[in-house]
Coordinates of N, CA, C and O in Angstrom, one line a residue:
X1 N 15.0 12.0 2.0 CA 14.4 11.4 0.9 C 14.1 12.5 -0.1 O 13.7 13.6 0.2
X2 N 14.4 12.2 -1.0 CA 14.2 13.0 -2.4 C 13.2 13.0 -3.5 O 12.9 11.8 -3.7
X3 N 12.8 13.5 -4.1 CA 12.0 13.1 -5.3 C 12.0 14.0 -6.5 O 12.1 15.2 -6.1
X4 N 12.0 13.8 -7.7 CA 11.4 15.0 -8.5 C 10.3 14.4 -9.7 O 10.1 13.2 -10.1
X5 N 9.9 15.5 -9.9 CA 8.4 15.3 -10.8 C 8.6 16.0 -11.4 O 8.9 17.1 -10.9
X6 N 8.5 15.8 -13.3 CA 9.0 16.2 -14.6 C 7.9 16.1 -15.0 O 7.5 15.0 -14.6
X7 N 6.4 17.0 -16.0 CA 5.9 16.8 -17.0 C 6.7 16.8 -18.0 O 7.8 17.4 -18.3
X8 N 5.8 15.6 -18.9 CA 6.6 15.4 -19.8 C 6.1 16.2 -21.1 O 6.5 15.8 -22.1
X9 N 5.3 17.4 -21.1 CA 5.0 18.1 -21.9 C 3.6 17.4 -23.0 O 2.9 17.9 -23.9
X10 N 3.6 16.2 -22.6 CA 2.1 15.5 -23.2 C 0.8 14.9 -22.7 O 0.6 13.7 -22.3
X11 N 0.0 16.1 -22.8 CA -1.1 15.0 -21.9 C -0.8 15.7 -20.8 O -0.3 16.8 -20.7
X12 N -1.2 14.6 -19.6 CA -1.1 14.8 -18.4 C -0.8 13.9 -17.8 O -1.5 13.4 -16.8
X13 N 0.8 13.3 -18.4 CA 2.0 12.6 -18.4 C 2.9 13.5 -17.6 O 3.1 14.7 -17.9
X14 N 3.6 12.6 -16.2 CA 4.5 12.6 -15.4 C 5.5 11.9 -15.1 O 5.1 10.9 -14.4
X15 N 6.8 12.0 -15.2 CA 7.8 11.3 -14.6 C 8.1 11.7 -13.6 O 8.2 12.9 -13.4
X16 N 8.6 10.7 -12.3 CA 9.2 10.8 -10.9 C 10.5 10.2 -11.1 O 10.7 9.3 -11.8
X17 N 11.3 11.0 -10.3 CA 12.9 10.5 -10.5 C 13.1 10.3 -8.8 O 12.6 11.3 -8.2
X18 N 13.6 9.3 -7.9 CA 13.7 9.1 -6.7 C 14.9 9.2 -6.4 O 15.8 9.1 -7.2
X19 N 14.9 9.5 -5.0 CA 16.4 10.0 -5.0 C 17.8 8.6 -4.8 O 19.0 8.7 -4.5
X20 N 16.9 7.4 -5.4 CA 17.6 6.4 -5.2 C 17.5 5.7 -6.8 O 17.5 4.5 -7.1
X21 N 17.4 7.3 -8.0 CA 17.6 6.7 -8.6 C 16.5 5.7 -10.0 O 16.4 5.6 -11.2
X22 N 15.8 5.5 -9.1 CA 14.0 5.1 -9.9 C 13.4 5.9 -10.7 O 13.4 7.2 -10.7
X23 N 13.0 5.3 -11.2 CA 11.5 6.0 -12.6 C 10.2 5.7 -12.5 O 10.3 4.5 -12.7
X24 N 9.4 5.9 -12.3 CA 8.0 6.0 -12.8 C 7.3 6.7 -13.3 O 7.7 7.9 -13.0
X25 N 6.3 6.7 -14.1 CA 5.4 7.3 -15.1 C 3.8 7.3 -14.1 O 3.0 6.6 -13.4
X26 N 3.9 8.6 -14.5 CA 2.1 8.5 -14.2 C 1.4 9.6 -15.0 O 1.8 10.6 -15.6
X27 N -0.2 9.1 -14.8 CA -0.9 9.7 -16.0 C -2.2 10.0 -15.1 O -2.6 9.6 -13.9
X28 N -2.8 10.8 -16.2 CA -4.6 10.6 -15.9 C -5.2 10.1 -16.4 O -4.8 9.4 -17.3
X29 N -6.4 10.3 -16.3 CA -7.8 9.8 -16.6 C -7.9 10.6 -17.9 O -7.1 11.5 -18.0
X30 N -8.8 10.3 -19.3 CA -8.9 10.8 -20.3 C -9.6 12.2 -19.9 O -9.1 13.3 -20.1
X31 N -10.9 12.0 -19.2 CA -11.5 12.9 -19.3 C -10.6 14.3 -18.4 O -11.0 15.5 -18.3
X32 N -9.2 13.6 -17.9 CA -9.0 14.8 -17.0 C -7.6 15.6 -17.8 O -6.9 16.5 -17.3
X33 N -7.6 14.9 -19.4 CA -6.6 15.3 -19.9 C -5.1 14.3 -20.8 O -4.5 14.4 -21.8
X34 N -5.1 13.5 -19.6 CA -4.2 12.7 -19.6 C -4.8 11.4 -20.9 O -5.9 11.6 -21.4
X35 N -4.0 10.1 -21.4 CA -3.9 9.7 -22.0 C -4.2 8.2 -21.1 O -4.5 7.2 -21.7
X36 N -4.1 8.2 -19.8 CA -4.6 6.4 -19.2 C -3.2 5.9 -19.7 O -3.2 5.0 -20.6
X37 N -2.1 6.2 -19.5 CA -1.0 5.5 -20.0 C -0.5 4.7 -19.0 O -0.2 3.6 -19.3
X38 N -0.4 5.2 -17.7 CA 0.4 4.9 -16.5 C -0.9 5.2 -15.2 O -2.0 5.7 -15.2
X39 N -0.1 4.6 -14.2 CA -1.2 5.1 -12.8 C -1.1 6.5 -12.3 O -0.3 7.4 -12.3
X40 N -2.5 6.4 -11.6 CA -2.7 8.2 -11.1 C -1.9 8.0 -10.1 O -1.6 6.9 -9.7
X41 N -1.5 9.4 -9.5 CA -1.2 9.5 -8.3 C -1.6 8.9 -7.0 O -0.9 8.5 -6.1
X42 N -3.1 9.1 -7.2 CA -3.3 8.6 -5.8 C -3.6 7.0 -6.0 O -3.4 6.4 -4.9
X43 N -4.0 6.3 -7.1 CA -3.4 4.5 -6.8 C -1.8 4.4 -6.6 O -1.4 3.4 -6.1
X44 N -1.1 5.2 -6.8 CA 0.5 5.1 -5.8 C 0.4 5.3 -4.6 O 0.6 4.4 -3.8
X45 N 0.0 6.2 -4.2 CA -0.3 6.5 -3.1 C -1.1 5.2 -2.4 O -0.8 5.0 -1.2
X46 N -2.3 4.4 -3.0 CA -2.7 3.5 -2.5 C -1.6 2.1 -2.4 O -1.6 1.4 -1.4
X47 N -1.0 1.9 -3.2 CA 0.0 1.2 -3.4 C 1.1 1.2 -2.4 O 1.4 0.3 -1.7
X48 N 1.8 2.7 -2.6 CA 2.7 2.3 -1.8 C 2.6 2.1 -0.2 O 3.6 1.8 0.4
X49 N 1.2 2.3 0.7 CA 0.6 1.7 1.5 C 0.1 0.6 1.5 O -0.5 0.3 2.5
X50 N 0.2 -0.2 0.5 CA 0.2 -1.7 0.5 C 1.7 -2.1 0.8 O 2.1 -2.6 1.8
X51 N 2.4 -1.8 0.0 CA 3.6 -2.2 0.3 C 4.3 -1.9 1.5 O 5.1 -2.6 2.1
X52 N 4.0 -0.8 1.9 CA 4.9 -0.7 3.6 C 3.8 -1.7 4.0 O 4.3 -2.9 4.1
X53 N 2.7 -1.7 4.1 CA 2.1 -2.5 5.3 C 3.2 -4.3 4.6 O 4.1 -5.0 5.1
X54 N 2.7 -4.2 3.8 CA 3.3 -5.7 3.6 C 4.6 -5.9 3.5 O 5.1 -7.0 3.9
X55 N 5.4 -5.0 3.0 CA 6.9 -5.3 4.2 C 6.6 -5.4 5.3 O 6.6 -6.6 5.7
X56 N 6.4 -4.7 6.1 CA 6.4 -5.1 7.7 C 6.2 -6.2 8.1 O 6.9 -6.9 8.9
X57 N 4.8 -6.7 7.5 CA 4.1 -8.2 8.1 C 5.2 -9.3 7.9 O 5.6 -10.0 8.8
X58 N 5.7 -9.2 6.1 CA 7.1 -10.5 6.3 C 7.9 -10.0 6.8 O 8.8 -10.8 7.0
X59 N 8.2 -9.1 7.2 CA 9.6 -8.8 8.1 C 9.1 -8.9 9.8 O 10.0 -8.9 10.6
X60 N 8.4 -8.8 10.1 CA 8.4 -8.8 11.4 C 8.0 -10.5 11.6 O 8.3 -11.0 12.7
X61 N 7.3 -11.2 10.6 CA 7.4 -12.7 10.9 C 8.1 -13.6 10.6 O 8.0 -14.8 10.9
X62 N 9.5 -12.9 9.7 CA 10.1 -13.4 9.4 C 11.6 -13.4 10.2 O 12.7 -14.1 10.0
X63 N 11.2 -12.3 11.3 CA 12.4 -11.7 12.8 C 11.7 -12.8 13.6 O 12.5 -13.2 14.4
X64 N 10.3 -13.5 13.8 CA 9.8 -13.9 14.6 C 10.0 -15.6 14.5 O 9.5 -16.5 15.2
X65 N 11.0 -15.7 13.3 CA 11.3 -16.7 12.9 C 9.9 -17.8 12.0 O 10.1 -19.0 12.2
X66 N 9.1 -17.6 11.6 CA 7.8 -18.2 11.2 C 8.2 -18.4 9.4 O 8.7 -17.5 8.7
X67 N 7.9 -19.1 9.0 CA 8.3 -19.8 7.9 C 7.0 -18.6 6.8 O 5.9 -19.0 7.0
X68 N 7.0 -18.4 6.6 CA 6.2 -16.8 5.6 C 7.0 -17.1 3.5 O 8.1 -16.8 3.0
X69 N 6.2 -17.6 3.1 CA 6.5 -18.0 1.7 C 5.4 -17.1 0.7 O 5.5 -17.2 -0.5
X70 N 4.6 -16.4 1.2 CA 4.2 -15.2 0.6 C 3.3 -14.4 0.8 O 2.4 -14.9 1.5
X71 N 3.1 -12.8 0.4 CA 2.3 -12.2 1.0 C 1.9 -11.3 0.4 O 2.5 -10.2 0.4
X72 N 0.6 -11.4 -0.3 CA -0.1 -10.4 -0.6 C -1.1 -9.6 -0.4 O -2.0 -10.3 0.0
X73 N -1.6 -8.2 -0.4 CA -2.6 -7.5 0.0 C -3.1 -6.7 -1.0 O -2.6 -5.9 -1.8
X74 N -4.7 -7.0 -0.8 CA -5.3 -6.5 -1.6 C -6.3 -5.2 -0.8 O -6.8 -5.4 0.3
X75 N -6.5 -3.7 -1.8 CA -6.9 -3.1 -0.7 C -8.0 -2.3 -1.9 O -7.9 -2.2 -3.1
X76 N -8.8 -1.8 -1.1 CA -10.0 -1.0 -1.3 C -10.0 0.0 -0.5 O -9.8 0.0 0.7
X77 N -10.4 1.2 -1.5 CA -9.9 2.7 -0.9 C -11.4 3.5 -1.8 O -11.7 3.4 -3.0
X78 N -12.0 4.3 -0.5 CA -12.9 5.2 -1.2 C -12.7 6.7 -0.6 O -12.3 7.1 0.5
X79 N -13.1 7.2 -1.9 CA -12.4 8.9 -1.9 C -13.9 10.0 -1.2 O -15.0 9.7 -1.0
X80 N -13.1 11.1 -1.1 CA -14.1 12.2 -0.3 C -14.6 12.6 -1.9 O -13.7 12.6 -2.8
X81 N -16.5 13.0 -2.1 CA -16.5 13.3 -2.9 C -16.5 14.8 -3.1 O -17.0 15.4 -4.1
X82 N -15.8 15.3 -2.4 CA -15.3 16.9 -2.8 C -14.0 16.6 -2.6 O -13.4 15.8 -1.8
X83 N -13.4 17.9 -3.6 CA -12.1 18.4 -3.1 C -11.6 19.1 -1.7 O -12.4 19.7 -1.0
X84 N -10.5 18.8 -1.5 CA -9.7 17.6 -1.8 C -9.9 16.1 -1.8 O -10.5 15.8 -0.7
X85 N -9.7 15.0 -2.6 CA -10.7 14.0 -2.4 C -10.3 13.1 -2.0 O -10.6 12.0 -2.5
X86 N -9.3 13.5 -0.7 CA -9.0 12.7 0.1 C -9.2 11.0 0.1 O -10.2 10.6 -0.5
X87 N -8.3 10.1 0.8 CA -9.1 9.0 1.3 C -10.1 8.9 2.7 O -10.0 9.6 3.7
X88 N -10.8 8.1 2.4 CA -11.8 8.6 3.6 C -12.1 6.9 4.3 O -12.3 6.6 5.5
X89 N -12.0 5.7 3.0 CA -11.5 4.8 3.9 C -10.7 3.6 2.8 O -10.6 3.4 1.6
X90 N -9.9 2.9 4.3 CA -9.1 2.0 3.4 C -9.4 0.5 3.9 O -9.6 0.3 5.1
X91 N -9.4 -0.4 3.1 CA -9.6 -1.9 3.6 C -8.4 -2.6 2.8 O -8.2 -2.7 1.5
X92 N -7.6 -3.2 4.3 CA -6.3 -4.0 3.2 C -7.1 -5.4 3.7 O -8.1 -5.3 4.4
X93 N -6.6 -6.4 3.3 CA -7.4 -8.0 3.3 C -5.7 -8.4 2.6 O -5.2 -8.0 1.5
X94 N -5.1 -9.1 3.7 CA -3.7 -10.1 3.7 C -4.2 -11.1 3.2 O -5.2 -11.6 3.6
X95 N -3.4 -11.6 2.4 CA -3.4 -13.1 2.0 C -1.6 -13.4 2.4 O -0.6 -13.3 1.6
X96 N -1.7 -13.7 3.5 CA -0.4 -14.8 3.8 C -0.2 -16.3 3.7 O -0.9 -17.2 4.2
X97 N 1.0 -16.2 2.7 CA 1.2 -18.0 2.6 C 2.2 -18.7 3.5 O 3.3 -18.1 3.4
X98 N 2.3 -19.7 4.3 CA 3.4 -20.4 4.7 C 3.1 -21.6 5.2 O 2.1 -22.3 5.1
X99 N 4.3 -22.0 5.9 CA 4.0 -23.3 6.7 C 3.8 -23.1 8.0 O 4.6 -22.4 8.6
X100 N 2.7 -23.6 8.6 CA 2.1 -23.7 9.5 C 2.1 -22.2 10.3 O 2.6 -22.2 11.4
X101 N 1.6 -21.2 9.9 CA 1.6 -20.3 10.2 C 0.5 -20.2 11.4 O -0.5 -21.0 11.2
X102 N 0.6 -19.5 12.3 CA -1.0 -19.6 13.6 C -1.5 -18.1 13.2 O -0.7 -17.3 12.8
X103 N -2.7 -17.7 13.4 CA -3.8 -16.8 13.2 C -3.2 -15.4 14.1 O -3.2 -14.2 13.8
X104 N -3.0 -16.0 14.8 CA -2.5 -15.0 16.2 C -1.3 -14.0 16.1 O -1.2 -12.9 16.7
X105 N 0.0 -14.8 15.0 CA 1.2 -14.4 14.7 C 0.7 -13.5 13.6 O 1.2 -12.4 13.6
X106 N 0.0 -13.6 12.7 CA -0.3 -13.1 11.5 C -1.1 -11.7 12.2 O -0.8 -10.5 11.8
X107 N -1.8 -11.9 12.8 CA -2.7 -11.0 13.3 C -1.9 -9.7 13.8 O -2.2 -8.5 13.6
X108 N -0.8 -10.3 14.4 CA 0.3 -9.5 15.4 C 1.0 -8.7 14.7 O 1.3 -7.6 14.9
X109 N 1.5 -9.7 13.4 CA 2.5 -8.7 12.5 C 1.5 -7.6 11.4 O 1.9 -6.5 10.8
X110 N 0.5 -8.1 11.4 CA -0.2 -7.0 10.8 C -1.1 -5.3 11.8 O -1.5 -4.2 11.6
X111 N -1.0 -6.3 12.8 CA -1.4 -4.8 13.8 C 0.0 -3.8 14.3 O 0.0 -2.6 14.7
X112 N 0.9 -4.6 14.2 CA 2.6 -3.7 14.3 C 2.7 -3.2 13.5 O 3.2 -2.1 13.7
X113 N 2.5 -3.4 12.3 CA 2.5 -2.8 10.8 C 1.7 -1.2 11.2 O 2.1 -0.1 11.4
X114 N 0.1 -1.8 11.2 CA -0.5 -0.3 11.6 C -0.2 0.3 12.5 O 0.2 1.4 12.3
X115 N -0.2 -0.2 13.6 CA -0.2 0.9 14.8 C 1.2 1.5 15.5 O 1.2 2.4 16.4
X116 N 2.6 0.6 14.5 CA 3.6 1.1 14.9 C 4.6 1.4 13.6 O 5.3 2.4 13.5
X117 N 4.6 0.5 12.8 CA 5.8 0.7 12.0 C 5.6 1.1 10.4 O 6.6 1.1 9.7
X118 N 3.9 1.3 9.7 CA 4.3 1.8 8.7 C 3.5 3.2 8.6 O 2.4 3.5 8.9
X119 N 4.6 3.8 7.9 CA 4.7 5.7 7.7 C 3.1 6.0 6.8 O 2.2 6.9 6.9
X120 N 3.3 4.7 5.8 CA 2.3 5.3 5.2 C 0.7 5.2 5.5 O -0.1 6.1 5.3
X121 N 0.4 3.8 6.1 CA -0.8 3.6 6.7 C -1.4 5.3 8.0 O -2.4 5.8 8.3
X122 N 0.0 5.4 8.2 CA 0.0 6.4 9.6 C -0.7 7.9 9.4 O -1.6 8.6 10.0
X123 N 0.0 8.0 8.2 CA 0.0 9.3 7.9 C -1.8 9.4 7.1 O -2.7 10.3 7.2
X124 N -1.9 8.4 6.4 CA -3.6 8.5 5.4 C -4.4 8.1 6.6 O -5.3 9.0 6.7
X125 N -4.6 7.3 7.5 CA -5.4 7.4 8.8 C -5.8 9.0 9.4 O -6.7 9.4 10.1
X126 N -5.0 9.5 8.8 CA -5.6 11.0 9.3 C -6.8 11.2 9.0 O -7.8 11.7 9.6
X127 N -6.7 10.8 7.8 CA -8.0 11.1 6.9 C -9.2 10.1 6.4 O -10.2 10.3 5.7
X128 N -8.6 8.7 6.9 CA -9.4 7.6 6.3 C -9.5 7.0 7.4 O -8.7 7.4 8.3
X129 N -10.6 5.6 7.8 CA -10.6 4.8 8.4 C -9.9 3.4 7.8 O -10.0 3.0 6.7
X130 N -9.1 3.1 8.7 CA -8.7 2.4 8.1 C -8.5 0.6 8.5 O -7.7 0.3 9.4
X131 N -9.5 -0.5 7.6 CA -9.4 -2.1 8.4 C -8.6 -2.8 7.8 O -8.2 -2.5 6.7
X132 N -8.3 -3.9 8.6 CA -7.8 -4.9 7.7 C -8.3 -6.5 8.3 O -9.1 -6.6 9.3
X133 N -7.9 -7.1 7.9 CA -8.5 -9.1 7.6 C -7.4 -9.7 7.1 O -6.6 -9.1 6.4
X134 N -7.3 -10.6 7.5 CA -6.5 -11.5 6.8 C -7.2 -13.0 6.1 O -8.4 -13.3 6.2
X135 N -6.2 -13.7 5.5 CA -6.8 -15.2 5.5 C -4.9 -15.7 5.3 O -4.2 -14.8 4.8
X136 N -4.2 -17.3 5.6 CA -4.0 -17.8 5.3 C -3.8 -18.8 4.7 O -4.7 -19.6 4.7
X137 N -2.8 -19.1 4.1 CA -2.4 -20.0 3.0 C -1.5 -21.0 3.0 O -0.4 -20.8 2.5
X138 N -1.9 -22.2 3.5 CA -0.7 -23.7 3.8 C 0.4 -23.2 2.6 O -0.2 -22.6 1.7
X139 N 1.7 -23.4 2.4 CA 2.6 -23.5 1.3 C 3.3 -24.3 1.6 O 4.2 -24.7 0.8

């Protein structure tokens, strides 16, 4: 995996180039220089720990054959108040939609997610506690 990170010479404006190819922009906080144009670092970082966990969950209930018509996660993340300011904890809260989905299955594909298959949840547990919840959604 590849990445590179370009200032763009304004502010405290950044471009990422991925090695597949991708763009994103990120910025800071005014007071930290930056212009609030794009997201900080560490909401990607929060982010893209949403997203592995929630690939996983439809893909592992969607191997489990379970009818899964959507899935979102909403997460809350609080920082260490010194440097480095680390995450210290995370709460994802699933909202899965489908038909007739059971509590048990949902439950299952989101603890495979943590405890086995996503990199990013894995790796910020070092440093955060980290829960999750779910609720369902008839579709």
């Amino acid at each position: 995996m590849e990445c590179k990170v370009k200032w763009t010479g304004d502010g405290m404006s950044f471009i990422a180039e991925t090695g597949t190819n991708h763009a994103l922009v990120m910025d800071g906080a005014v007071e930290a220089g930056g212009r609030n144009l794009a997201p900080r670092p560490m909401e990607l970082m929060l982010a893209g720990a949403g997203g592995c966990a929630a690939f996983d969950v439809v893909l592992i209930l969607k191997k489990g054959r379970h009818t899964v018509k959507g899935c979102e996660v909403s997460l809350q993340a609080e920082r260490a108040e010194v440097e480095p300011r680390v995450f210290t904890r995370i709460h994802f809260h699933f909202r899965v939609a489908g038909k007739q989905l059971k509590p048990e299955h949902v439950a299952r594909a989101i603890e495979l997610s943590h405890d086995k298959y996503c990199s990013a949840t894995s790796m910020l547990s070092k440093t955060a506690v980290i829960t999750h919840d779910f609720e369902i959604v008839e579709a």
